[in-house]
Short mmCIF file of C-alpha atoms and ligand atoms in Angstrom, two decimals:
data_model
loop_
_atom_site.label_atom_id
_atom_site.label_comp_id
_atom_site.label_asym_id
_atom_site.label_seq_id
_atom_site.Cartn_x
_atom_site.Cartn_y
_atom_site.Cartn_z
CA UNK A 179 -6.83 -4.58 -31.34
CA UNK A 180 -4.83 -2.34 -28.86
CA UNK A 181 -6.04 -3.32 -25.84
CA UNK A 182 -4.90 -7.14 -26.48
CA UNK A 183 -1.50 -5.64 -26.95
CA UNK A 184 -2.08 -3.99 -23.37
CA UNK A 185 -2.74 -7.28 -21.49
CA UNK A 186 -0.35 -9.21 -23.56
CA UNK A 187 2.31 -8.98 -21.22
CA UNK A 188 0.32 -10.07 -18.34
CA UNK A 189 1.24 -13.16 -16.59
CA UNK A 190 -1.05 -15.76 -14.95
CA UNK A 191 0.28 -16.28 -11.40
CA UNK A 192 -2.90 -18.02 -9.88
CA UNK A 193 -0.50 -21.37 -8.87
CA UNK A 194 2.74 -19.15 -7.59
CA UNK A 195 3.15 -17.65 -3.69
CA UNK A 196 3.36 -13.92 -5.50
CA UNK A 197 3.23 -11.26 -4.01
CA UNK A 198 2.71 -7.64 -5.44
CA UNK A 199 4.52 -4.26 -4.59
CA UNK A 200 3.11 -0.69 -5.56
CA UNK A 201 5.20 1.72 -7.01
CA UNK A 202 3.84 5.52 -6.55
CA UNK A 203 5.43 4.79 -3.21
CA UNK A 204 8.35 4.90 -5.21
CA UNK A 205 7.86 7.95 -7.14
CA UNK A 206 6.07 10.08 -4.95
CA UNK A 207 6.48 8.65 -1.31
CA UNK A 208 10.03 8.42 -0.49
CA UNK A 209 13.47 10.54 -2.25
CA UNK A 210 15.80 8.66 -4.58
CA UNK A 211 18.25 6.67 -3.77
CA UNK A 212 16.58 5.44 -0.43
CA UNK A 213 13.58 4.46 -2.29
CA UNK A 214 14.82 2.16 -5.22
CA UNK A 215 17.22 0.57 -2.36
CA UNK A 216 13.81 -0.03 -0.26
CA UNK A 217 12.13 -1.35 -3.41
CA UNK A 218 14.58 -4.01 -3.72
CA UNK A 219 14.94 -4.68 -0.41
CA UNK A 220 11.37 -5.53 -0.19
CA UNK A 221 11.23 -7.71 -3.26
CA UNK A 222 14.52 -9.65 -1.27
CA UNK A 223 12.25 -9.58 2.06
CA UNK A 224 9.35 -11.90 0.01
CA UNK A 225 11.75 -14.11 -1.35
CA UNK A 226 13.25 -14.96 1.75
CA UNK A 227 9.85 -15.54 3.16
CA UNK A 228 9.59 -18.41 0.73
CA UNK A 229 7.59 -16.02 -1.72
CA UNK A 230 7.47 -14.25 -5.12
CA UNK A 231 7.68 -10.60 -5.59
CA UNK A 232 6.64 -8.91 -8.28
CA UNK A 233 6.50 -5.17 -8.41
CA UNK A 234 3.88 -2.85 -10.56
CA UNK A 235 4.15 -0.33 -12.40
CA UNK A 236 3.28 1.49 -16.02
CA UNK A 237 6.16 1.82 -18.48
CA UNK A 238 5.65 3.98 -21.94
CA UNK A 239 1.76 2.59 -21.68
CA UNK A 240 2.65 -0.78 -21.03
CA UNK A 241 1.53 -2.81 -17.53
CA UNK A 242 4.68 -4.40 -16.05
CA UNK A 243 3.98 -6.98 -13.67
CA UNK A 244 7.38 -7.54 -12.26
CA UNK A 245 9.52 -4.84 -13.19
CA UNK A 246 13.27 -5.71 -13.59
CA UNK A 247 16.11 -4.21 -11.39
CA UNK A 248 16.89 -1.76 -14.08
CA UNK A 249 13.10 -0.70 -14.20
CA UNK A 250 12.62 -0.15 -10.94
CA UNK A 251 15.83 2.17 -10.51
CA UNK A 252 14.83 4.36 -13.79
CA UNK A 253 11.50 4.37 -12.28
CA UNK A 254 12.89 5.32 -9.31
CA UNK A 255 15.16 8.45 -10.86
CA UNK A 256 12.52 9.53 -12.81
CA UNK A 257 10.53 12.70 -11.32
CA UNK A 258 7.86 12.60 -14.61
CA UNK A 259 5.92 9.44 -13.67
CA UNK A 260 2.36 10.16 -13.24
CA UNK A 261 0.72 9.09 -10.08
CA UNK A 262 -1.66 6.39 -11.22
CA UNK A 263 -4.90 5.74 -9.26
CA UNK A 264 -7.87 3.61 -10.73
CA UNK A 265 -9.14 6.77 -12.35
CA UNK A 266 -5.97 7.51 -14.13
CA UNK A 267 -5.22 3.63 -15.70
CA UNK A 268 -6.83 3.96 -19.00
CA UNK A 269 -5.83 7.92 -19.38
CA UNK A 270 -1.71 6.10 -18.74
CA UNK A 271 -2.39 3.23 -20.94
CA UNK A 272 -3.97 4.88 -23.79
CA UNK A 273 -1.41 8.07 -23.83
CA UNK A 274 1.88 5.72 -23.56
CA UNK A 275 2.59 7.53 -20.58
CA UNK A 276 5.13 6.19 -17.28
CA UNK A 277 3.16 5.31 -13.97
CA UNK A 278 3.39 4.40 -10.69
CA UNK A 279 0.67 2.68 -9.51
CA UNK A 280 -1.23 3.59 -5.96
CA UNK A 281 -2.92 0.98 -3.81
CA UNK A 282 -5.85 1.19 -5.81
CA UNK A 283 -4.39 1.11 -9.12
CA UNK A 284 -2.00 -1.87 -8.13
CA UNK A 285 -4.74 -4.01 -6.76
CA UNK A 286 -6.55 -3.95 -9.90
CA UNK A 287 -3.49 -5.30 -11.81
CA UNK A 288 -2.32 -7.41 -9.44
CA UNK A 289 -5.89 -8.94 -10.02
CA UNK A 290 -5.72 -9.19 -13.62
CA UNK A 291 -2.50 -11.74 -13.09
CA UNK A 292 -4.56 -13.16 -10.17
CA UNK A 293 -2.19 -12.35 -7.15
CA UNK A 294 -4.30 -12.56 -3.94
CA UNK A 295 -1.61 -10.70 -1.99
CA UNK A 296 0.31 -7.28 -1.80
CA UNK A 297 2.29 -5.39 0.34
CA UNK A 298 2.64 -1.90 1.09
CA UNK A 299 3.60 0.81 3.50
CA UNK A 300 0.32 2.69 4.35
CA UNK A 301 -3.19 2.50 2.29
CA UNK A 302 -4.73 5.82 1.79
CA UNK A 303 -7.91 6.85 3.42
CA UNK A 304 -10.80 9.54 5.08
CA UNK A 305 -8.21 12.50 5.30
CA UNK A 306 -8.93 15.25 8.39
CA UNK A 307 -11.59 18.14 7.20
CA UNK A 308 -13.26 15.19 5.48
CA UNK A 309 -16.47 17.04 5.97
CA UNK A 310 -15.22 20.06 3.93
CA UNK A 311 -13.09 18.18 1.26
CA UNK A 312 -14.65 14.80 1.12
CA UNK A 313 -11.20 13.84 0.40
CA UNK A 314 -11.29 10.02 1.12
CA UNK A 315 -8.79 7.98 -1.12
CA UNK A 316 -9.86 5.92 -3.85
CA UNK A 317 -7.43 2.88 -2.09
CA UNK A 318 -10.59 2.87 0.54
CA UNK A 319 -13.64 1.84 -2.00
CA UNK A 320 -10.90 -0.40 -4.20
CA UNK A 321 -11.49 -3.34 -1.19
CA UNK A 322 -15.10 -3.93 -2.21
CA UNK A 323 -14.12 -4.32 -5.83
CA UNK A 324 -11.12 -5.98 -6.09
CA UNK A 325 -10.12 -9.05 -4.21
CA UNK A 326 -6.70 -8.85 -3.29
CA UNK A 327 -5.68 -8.58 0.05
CA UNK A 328 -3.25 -5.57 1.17
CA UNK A 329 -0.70 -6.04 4.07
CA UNK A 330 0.20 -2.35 5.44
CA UNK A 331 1.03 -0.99 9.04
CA UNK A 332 -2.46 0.52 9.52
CA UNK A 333 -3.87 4.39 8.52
CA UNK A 334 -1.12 6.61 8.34
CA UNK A 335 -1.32 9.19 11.31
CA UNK A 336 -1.89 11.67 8.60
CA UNK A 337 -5.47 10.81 7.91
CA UNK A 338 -8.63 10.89 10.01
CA UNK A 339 -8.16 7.65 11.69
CA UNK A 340 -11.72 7.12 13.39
CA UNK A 341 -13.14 7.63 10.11
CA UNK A 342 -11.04 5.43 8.25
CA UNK A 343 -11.81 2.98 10.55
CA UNK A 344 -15.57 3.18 10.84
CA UNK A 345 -15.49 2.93 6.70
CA UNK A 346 -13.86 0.24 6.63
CA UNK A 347 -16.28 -1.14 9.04
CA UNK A 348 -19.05 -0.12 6.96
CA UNK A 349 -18.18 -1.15 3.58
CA UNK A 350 -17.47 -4.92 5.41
CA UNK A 351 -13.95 -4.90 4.81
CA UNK A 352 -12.03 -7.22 6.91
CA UNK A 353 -9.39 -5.79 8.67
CA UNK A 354 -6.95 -8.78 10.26
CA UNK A 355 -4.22 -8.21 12.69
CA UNK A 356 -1.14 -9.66 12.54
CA UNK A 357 0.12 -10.22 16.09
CA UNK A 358 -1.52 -7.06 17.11
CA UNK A 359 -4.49 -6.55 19.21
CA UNK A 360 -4.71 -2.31 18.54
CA UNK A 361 -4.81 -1.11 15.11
CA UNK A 362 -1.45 -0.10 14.38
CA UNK A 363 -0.54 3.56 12.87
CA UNK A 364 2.05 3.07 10.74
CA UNK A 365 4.76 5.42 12.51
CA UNK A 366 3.13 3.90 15.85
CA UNK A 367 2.86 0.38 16.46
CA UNK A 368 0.04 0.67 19.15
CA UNK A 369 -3.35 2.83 19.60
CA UNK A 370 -5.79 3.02 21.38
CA UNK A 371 -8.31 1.56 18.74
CA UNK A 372 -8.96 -2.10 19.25
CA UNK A 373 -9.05 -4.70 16.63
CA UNK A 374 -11.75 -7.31 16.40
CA UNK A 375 -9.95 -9.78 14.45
CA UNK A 376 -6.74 -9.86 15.84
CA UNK A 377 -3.59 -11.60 17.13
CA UNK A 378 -3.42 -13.54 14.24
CA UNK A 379 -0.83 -15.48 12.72
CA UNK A 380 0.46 -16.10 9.25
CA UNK A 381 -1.51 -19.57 8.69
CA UNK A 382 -4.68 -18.20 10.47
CA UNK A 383 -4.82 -15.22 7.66
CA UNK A 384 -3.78 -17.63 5.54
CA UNK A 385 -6.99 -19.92 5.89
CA UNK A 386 -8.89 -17.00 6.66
CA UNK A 387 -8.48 -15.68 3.29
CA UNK A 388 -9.23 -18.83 1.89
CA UNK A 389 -12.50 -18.79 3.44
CA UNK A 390 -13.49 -15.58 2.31
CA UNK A 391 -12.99 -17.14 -1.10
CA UNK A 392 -14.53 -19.94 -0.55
CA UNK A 393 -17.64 -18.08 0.72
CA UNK A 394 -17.51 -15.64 -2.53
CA UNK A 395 -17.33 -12.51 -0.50
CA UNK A 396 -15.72 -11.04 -3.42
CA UNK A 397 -13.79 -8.62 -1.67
CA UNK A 398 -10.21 -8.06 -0.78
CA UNK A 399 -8.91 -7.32 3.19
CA UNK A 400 -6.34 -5.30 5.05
CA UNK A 401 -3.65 -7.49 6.88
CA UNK A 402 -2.26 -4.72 9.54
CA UNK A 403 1.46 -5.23 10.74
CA UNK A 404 2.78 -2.93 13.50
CA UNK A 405 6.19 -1.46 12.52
CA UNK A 406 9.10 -3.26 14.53
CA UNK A 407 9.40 -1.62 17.68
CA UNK A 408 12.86 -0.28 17.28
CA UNK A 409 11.55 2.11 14.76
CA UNK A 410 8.26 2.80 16.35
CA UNK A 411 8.02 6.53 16.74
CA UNK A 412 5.96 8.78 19.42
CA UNK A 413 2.96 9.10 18.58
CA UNK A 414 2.57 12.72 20.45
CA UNK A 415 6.07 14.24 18.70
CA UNK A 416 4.43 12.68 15.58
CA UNK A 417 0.79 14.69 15.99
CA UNK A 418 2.28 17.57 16.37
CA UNK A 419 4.72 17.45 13.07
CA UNK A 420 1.84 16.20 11.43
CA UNK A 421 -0.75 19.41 12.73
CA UNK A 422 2.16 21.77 11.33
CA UNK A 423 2.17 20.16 7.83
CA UNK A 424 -1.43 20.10 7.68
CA UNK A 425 -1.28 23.90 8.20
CA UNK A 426 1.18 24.20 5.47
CA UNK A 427 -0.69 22.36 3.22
CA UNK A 428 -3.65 24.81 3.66
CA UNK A 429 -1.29 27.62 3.42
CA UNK A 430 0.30 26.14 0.21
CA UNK A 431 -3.85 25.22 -1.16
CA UNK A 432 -3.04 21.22 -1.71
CA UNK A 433 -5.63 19.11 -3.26
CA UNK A 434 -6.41 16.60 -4.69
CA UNK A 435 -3.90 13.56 -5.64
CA UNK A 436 -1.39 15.93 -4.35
CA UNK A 437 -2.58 15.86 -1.06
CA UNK A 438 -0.74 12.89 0.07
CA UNK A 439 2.46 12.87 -1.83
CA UNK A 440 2.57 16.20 0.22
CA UNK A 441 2.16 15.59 3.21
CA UNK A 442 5.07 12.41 3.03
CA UNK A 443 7.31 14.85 1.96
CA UNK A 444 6.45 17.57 4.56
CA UNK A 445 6.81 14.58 7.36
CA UNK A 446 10.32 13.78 5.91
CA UNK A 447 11.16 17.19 6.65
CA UNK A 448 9.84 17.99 9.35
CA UNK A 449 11.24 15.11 11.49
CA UNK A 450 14.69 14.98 9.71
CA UNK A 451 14.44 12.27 7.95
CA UNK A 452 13.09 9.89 10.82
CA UNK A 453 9.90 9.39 9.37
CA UNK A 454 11.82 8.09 6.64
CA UNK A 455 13.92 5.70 8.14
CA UNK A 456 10.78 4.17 9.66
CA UNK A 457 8.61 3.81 7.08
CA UNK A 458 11.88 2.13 4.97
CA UNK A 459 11.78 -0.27 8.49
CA UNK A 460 7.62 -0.89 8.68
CA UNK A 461 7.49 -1.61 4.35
CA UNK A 462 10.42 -4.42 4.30
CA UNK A 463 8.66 -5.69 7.09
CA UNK A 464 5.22 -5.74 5.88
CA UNK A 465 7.05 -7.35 2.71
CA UNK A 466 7.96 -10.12 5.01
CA UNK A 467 4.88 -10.55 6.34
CA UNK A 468 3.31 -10.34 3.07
CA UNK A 469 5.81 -13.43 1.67
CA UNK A 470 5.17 -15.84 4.42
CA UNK A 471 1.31 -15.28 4.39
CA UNK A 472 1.42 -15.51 0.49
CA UNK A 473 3.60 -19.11 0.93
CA UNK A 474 1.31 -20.29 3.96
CA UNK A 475 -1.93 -19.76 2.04
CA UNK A 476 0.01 -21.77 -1.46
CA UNK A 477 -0.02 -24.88 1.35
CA UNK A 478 -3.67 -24.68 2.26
CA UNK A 479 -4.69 -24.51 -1.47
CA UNK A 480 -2.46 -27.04 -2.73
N1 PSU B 566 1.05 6.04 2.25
C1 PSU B 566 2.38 6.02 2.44
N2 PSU B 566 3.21 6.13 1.40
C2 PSU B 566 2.72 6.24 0.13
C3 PSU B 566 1.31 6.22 -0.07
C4 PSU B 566 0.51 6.13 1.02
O1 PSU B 566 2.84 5.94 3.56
O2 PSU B 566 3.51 6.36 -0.80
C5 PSU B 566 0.77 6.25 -1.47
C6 PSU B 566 0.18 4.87 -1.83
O3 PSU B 566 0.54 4.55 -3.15
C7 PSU B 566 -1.31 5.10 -1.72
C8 PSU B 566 -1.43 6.54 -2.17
O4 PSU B 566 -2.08 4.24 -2.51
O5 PSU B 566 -0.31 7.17 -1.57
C9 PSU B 566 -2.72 7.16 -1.72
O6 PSU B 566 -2.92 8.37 -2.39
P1 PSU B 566 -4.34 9.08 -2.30
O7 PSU B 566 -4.50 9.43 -0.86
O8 PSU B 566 -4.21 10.28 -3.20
O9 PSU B 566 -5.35 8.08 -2.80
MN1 MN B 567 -7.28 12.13 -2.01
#
């Protein structure tokens, strides 16, 4: 039946220190050629950490787990790929259509060839004027269903960070810093929001993880890694980029999945590129992160 010849191609990595990488970052988060050159940067970053990467996407309706080089750069050239968020996988799948997977989308695949960890730039969240858009992303909700567990440098500065936070909170997510005691903000590699579990190491997340499978939470976690400091950027030059592309999204009537790819783009502009050049730094990072918490946690199992 189809859907056998959807899965077919879907690897069992349960015994391997993999590690997963989205893709709508790709397509709809960073320009080409600075993107493909970060995506294989990244996957470099894991293996050096003693780690496999393997990065997601949807080609011609078929899941790829572990694109090739060549992949990756078509993917990367391509400006057709449809962002692809949990809602949108069987609409991809069944229409042969080219994806990039969000967060959301990713973590469920990842799942399906059982890797436990993935790395990313930012996670979507509770976006500001929540209360009139109830525009909170899909990435959010995605950590109580599927348990894989997400290394990113914290909220992006774009959202309403508060209320991603106190979501998180209340949906029982765990959110583990990584040598941080403040909840980094991606651009920003301190705040002035606390973190309960925190100043942890790559063996301590390791184990913890392990426990929370052990213990059949049956949920995945946020790993939060503060962007290297040479690349952190102010946070008050950065509010006030990010209030003026707010108000040209609301001039320009944004919604939806659109919201986000956006405002990346906006932020690009708006700080000449410097937004970019960090976020290229706080990814490969995270990706580093990602490989030696991913190779830590193959010890305690084995
Ligand atoms: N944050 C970034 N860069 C990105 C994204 C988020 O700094 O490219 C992408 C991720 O793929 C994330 C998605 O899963 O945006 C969230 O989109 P939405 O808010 O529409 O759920
Ligand atoms: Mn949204």
């Amino acid at each position: 039946m189809v859907f056998n010849k959807l899965i077919q191609n879907i690897p069992d990595l349960k015994d391997e220190p993999a590690v997963a990488l989205e893709t709508t970052v790709l397509t709809h988060g960073m320009p080409y050629p600075q993107n493909v050159e970060c995506a294989l940067a990244c996957e470099e970053e894991i293996r050096k950490a003693g780690a496999k990467p393997y990065t997601i996407g949807i080609i011609d309706g078929q899941i790829k787990i572990g694109l090739t080089k060549e992949e990756i750069e078509k993917l990367g050239k391509t400006t057709d790929a449809i962002k692809v968020s949990r809602k949108d996988l069987p609409y991809c799948l069944e229409k042969g259509l080219t994806g990039s997977t969000t967060v959301a989308a990713t973590m469920i695949l990842a799942s399906l060839a059982h890797i436990d960890f993935f790395a990313t730039g930012g996670i979507g969240g509770v976006h500001r004027g929540y209360s009139e858009t109830l525009d909170a992303s899909a990435d959010l909700d995605e950590f109580t269903k599927t348990e894989v567990n997400v290394i990113c440098a914290g909220p992006k500065a774009i959202l309403d960070v508060p209320k991603t936070i106190e979501y998180l909170e209340t949906k029982g997510i765990p959110v583990y810093g990584y040598k941080c005691s403040s909840l980094p903000l991606f651009y920003t590699a301190t705040s002035k929001y606390p973190l309960d579990l925190k100043d942890l190491d790559e063996d301590a997340i390791a184990k913890m993880i392990y426990i929370q499978k052990k213990l059949n939470l049956h949920m995945g976690s946020l790993i939060v890694n503060k962007i290297p400091e040479e690349y952190s950027l102010n946070e008050n030059y950065i509010e006030q980029e990010i209030d003026i592309a707010l108000e040209m999204m609301k001039k320009d009537n944004i919604h939806g999945k659109e919201v986000t790819p956006y405002l990346l783009s906006k932020m690009l502009e708006l700080t000449h590129g410097k937004s970019l050049e960090s976020n290229i730094a706080l990814i490969k990072n995270n990706a580093r992160v990602a490989g030696l918490i991913a190779a830590s946690y193959k010890r305690i199992k084995d």
